[in-house]
Amino acid sequence: MTRSWRILVVVLVQTAVLAGMIGAKVWTLETGREVLLATEPVDPTDLLRGDYVDLAYEISLVNVDLLEGAPPAREGERLYVVLAPEEDGLWRARRAVRALPPRSADEVAIRGRVEQVRETAPVFDGDGQVVQEGHATRLRMSYGIESYFVPEGTGGALEALRNEGNTRLRILVAVDGRGSAAIKGLIVDGKLVAREGLF
Amino acid sequence: MRNPLYLAQLKRDLERWIAEGLVDARHREAILANAGEIRLGASLSGIFFTLGAASLGVAALAFVAANWQGLGKLARLVVLFGAMWLAYGAAMHLTARGRTALGQAFVLLGVALFGANINLVAQTYHISAHAPDGFLLWAGGALLAAALVPSRAALAVGLLIAAYWTWMESLDFDVAIHWPYLAYLALATFLAHRLRWWAGLHLAMLSVLNWLLANTGGLADALGLEAADMIAFYVLAWLTVMALAQIAAARGYPFARALAHYAAFLLAVAVFCLQFAESPAGGRQAFVLNAGVAGAAIVALAFARLRQAIAPIELLGGLATAAVALAVPLLAGTEPGENLLFAWAAGALVIAFFVWIVAVGAGRDDRFLVNWGFVGLGAEALWLYTETFDTFLDSALFFFAGGVFLIALGYVLERARRHLLARKDPGGGRP
């Protein structure tokens, strides 16, 4: 094989990698089930890094009691969190398991990584009210949907909405059958303001 | 022009070869002129092309970043993929026409754009995966280009990106021991060896140091070693590597001498640290492990001696170093300096070790080992002086005596070093 052909192989493989990144995300967007998630305020000192907004969700903190089976969760571990819709239309965590579980018709399983095992953190209810002061062990999870990239200088409005609590900003997320998630849209005050797709 | 260190070495070797009758003195100038022949065209143009490629990459990224908001997703994808394909297309075109240096520069540009595209695709599709994975992907793409094209510049870039990847995993995500990096490093080292690119092998060795820096704590925990055991483990491990490298050097493997130098450097650092060891050490399990590594060191040293790769003094010094490394974790005090007898004995042993390094260097006519041995002797003398007189730290006497001591020490060591090197090498004595 000549050197030119070898360069062609390099460019084809690298293109395939990039296309794979896009394809996996678009597959999730197109085939995934839509779930509506509430956002949580983020520490204001870590709001906007560069031109993207950090997003945290109610389901970013999972009570350790929801984890089924032993041993205790450890940082870096992959877990599937089973979500189900509640009366307000928001999807919340029901249980967490280590392998892709069977789900009922009204459930989806979202795959995440345990970033931190937190001790003695307060527990909030759906309205952001403290319902339990400390002494709870919770898992801080990441699902690959924690960043929303915005045009430079336009993140402020989104941050303000996000930090008003979980009432105004909702994130529409697609979760596919393997548990992969992708941000599909932004809902502000009940109105879809942005929708994501291939183009 | 050619590496000036190489030319200086060649000049010294030529003098010796002429003196020994191996080379005709009439050919001296011709050989030096040929070796120093300035291939300015190729090397300079290569540097300019590479810098130009890097500059183009930055320009492309700046342009895209400045106009990102105005571009739809389709336009972004066209720009991202198009730029990368153009770079590689240019590389193919130029390579096919024999413009290798310029072609290599465009391969480098392609690798840079591949990394930029990973980031920009992630932005466009709001992908916030485990951050180091993006760098792993980029380093993998660089390695692929380095292997297939082949491209030394892509290999260098891949090693640098991979170094950042492992630091992210270790420091930002607290991975105790980042094993996957070693797999990458093994592939990159194999490739550098295949390309017969010695600078790449040096880069790989520096990458090993980088990994050790970030992972020593995790390794000690995993092996159940306390600090003293871990230092002893390193002494024994690097002693083994040094002996194996000498065997490889004797068989004519070109990078083996450099590998022996790296091992000697790390061995010396570990031996120097042995005197700060504290007990209690890790106990029976740690001793058994270190005894196993000591066994490997002894076998390697013995084999090296059998193959005439090391001198008897190297064998004896190596065996003594292994024995001391095994004993130190058992003898140290519970606090540094608590066991005064140990402290003084350790100081004496460290001095003996560096004298041994100097002797080995002199025996081998190895300037690196001689210089490094003297650096170690100086450092140890300073350490002992500070430890002995630290109660006078606030007095003028300390600084006065210290100044006299330093000047005398520097004079004696430098004289000894020059004397040794001059004896071995008529043009020696220089650093």
Coordinates of N, CA, C and O in Angstrom, one line a residue, chain B residues 137-211:
Chain B
L137 N -9.5 9.7 22.3 CA -9.9 9.5 21.0 C -8.9 10.3 20.0 O -8.5 9.8 19.0
W138 N -8.6 11.5 20.4 CA -7.7 12.3 19.6 C -6.3 11.6 19.6 O -5.7 11.5 18.5
A139 N -5.8 11.2 20.8 CA -4.5 10.6 20.8 C -4.5 9.3 20.0 O -3.5 9.0 19.3
G140 N -5.6 8.6 20.0 CA -5.7 7.4 19.2 C -5.7 7.7 17.7 O -5.0 7.0 16.9
G141 N -6.3 8.8 17.3 CA -6.3 9.2 15.9 C -4.9 9.6 15.5 O -4.4 9.3 14.3
A142 N -4.2 10.3 16.4 CA -2.8 10.7 16.1 C -1.9 9.4 15.9 O -1.0 9.4 15.0
L143 N -2.1 8.5 16.8 CA -1.3 7.2 16.7 C -1.5 6.5 15.4 O -0.6 5.9 14.8
L144 N -2.8 6.5 15.0 CA -3.2 5.8 13.8 C -2.4 6.4 12.6 O -1.8 5.8 11.7
A145 N -2.5 7.8 12.6 CA -1.8 8.5 11.5 C -0.3 8.3 11.6 O 0.4 8.0 10.5
A146 N 0.3 8.3 12.8 CA 1.7 8.0 13.0 C 2.1 6.7 12.5 O 3.2 6.5 11.8
A147 N 1.2 5.7 12.7 CA 1.6 4.3 12.3 C 1.4 4.1 10.8 O 2.2 3.5 10.2
L148 N 0.3 4.6 10.2 CA 0.0 4.3 8.8 C 0.8 5.1 7.8 O 1.2 4.6 6.8
V149 N 1.0 6.4 8.2 CA 1.6 7.3 7.1 C 3.0 6.9 6.7 O 3.2 6.8 5.5
P150 N 4.0 6.7 7.5 CA 4.1 7.0 9.0 C 4.6 8.4 9.2 O 5.2 9.0 8.3
S151 N 4.3 8.9 10.4 CA 4.6 10.3 10.7 C 5.2 10.5 12.1 O 4.5 10.1 13.1
R152 N 6.4 10.9 12.2 CA 7.0 11.1 13.6 C 6.3 12.3 14.3 O 6.1 12.2 15.5
A153 N 6.0 13.3 13.5 CA 5.3 14.5 14.2 C 4.0 14.1 14.8 O 3.6 14.5 15.9
A154 N 3.2 13.3 14.1 CA 1.9 12.8 14.6 C 2.1 12.0 15.8 O 1.4 12.0 16.8
L155 N 3.2 11.2 15.9 CA 3.5 10.4 17.0 C 3.8 11.2 18.2 O 3.4 11.0 19.4
A156 N 4.6 12.3 18.0 CA 5.0 13.2 19.1 C 3.7 13.9 19.6 O 3.5 14.0 20.8
V157 N 2.9 14.3 18.7 CA 1.6 15.0 19.1 C 0.7 14.0 19.9 O 0.2 14.3 20.9
G158 N 0.7 12.8 19.4 CA -0.1 11.7 20.1 C 0.4 11.5 21.5 O -0.4 11.4 22.5
L159 N 1.7 11.5 21.7 CA 2.3 11.2 23.0 C 1.9 12.4 24.0 O 1.6 12.2 25.1
L160 N 2.0 13.6 23.4 CA 1.7 14.8 24.3 C 0.2 14.8 24.7 O -0.1 15.1 25.8
I161 N -0.7 14.5 23.7 CA -2.1 14.5 24.0 C -2.4 13.4 25.0 O -3.2 13.6 26.0
A162 N -1.8 12.2 24.8 CA -2.0 11.1 25.8 C -1.5 11.5 27.2 O -2.1 11.0 28.2
A163 N -0.4 12.2 27.3 CA 0.1 12.7 28.6 C -0.9 13.5 29.3 O -1.2 13.4 30.5
Y164 N -1.6 14.4 28.5 CA -2.6 15.2 29.1 C -3.8 14.4 29.5 O -4.5 14.6 30.5
W165 N -4.1 13.4 28.7 CA -5.2 12.4 29.0 C -5.0 11.8 30.3 O -5.9 11.7 31.2
T166 N -3.8 11.2 30.6 CA -3.6 10.5 31.8 C -3.5 11.4 33.0 O -4.0 11.1 34.1
W167 N -3.0 12.7 32.8 CA -3.1 13.6 33.9 C -4.5 14.0 34.3 O -4.8 14.1 35.4
M168 N -5.4 14.1 33.3 CA -6.8 14.4 33.5 C -7.4 13.3 34.4 O -8.1 13.5 35.3
E169 N -7.2 12.1 33.9 CA -7.7 10.9 34.6 C -7.2 10.9 36.1 O -8.0 10.6 37.0
S170 N -5.9 11.1 36.2 CA -5.3 11.0 37.6 C -5.7 12.2 38.5 O -6.0 12.0 39.7
L171 N -5.6 13.4 38.0 CA -5.8 14.5 38.8 C -7.2 15.0 38.9 O -7.7 15.3 40.0
D172 N -7.9 15.0 37.8 CA -9.3 15.6 37.8 C -10.3 14.5 38.2 O -11.4 14.8 38.7
F173 N -10.0 13.2 37.9 CA -11.0 12.2 38.2 C -10.5 11.1 39.2 O -11.1 10.1 39.4
D174 N -9.3 11.5 39.8 CA -8.8 10.7 40.9 C -8.7 9.2 40.6 O -8.9 8.3 41.5
V175 N -8.3 8.8 39.4 CA -8.1 7.4 39.1 C -6.8 7.0 39.8 O -5.7 7.7 39.6
A176 N -6.8 6.0 40.6 CA -5.6 5.7 41.4 C -4.5 5.2 40.6 O -3.3 5.7 40.7
I177 N -4.7 4.3 39.7 CA -3.7 3.8 38.8 C -4.3 3.8 37.4 O -5.2 3.0 37.1
H178 N -3.7 4.6 36.5 CA -4.3 4.7 35.2 C -3.6 3.7 34.2 O -2.7 4.1 33.5
W179 N -4.0 2.5 34.3 CA -3.4 1.4 33.5 C -3.5 1.6 31.9 O -2.6 1.3 31.2
P180 N -4.7 2.1 31.4 CA -4.9 2.1 30.0 C -3.8 3.0 29.3 O -3.4 2.7 28.2
Y181 N -3.3 4.0 30.0 CA -2.2 4.8 29.5 C -1.0 4.0 29.1 O -0.3 4.2 28.1
L182 N -0.7 3.0 29.9 CA 0.5 2.1 29.6 C 0.3 1.4 28.3 O 1.3 1.1 27.6
A183 N -0.9 1.0 28.0 CA -1.2 0.3 26.7 C -0.9 1.2 25.6 O -0.2 0.8 24.6
Y184 N -1.4 2.5 25.7 CA -1.1 3.5 24.6 C 0.4 3.7 24.5 O 1.0 3.7 23.4
L185 N 1.1 3.8 25.7 CA 2.5 4.1 25.7 C 3.3 2.9 25.0 O 4.3 3.1 24.3
A186 N 2.8 1.7 25.3 CA 3.5 0.5 24.7 C 3.4 0.6 23.2 O 4.4 0.3 22.5
L187 N 2.2 0.9 22.7 CA 2.1 1.0 21.2 C 2.9 2.1 20.6 O 3.6 1.9 19.6
A188 N 2.9 3.2 21.3 CA 3.7 4.4 20.8 C 5.2 4.1 20.8 O 5.9 4.4 19.9
T189 N 5.6 3.4 21.9 CA 7.0 3.1 22.0 C 7.4 2.1 20.9 O 8.5 2.2 20.3
F190 N 6.6 1.1 20.7 CA 6.8 0.1 19.7 C 7.0 0.8 18.3 O 7.9 0.5 17.5
L191 N 6.1 1.8 18.1 CA 6.1 2.5 16.8 C 7.3 3.4 16.7 O 8.0 3.4 15.6
A192 N 7.7 4.1 17.8 CA 9.0 4.9 17.7 C 10.1 4.0 17.4 O 11.0 4.3 16.6
H193 N 10.1 2.8 18.0 CA 11.2 1.8 17.7 C 11.2 1.4 16.3 O 12.3 1.3 15.6
R194 N 10.0 1.1 15.8 CA 9.9 0.7 14.4 C 10.4 1.8 13.4 O 10.9 1.5 12.3
L195 N 10.0 3.0 13.8 CA 10.4 4.1 12.9 C 11.9 4.5 13.1 O 12.4 5.4 12.5
R196 N 12.5 3.8 14.1 CA 13.9 4.1 14.5 C 14.1 5.6 14.7 O 15.0 6.2 14.3
W197 N 13.1 6.1 15.6 CA 13.1 7.5 15.9 C 13.5 7.6 17.4 O 12.7 7.4 18.3
W198 N 14.8 7.9 17.6 CA 15.3 7.9 19.0 C 14.7 9.0 19.8 O 14.4 8.9 21.0
A199 N 14.4 10.2 19.2 CA 13.8 11.3 20.0 C 12.4 10.8 20.4 O 12.0 11.2 21.6
G200 N 11.7 10.0 19.6 CA 10.4 9.5 20.0 C 10.5 8.6 21.2 O 9.7 8.6 22.1
L201 N 11.6 7.8 21.2 CA 11.8 6.9 22.4 C 12.1 7.7 23.6 O 11.7 7.3 24.7
H202 N 12.9 8.8 23.5 CA 13.1 9.6 24.7 C 11.8 10.2 25.2 O 11.5 10.3 26.4
L203 N 10.9 10.6 24.2 CA 9.6 11.2 24.6 C 8.8 10.1 25.3 O 8.1 10.4 26.3
A204 N 8.9 8.8 24.8 CA 8.2 7.7 25.5 C 8.7 7.5 26.9 O 8.0 7.3 27.8
M205 N 10.1 7.6 27.1 CA 10.6 7.5 28.4 C 10.2 8.6 29.3 O 9.9 8.3 30.5
L206 N 10.1 9.8 28.8 CA 9.6 10.9 29.6 C 8.2 10.7 30.0 O 7.7 11.1 31.1
S207 N 7.4 10.1 29.1 CA 6.0 9.8 29.3 C 5.9 8.7 30.5 O 5.0 8.8 31.3
V208 N 6.9 7.8 30.5 CA 6.9 6.8 31.7 C 7.1 7.6 33.0 O 6.4 7.3 34.0
L209 N 8.0 8.5 33.0 CA 8.2 9.3 34.2 C 7.0 10.1 34.6 O 6.6 10.2 35.8
N210 N 6.3 10.6 33.6 CA 5.1 11.4 33.8 C 4.0 10.5 34.5 O 3.4 10.9 35.4
W211 N 3.9 9.2 34.0 CA 3.0 8.3 34.5 C 3.3 7.9 36.0 O 2.5 7.8 36.8

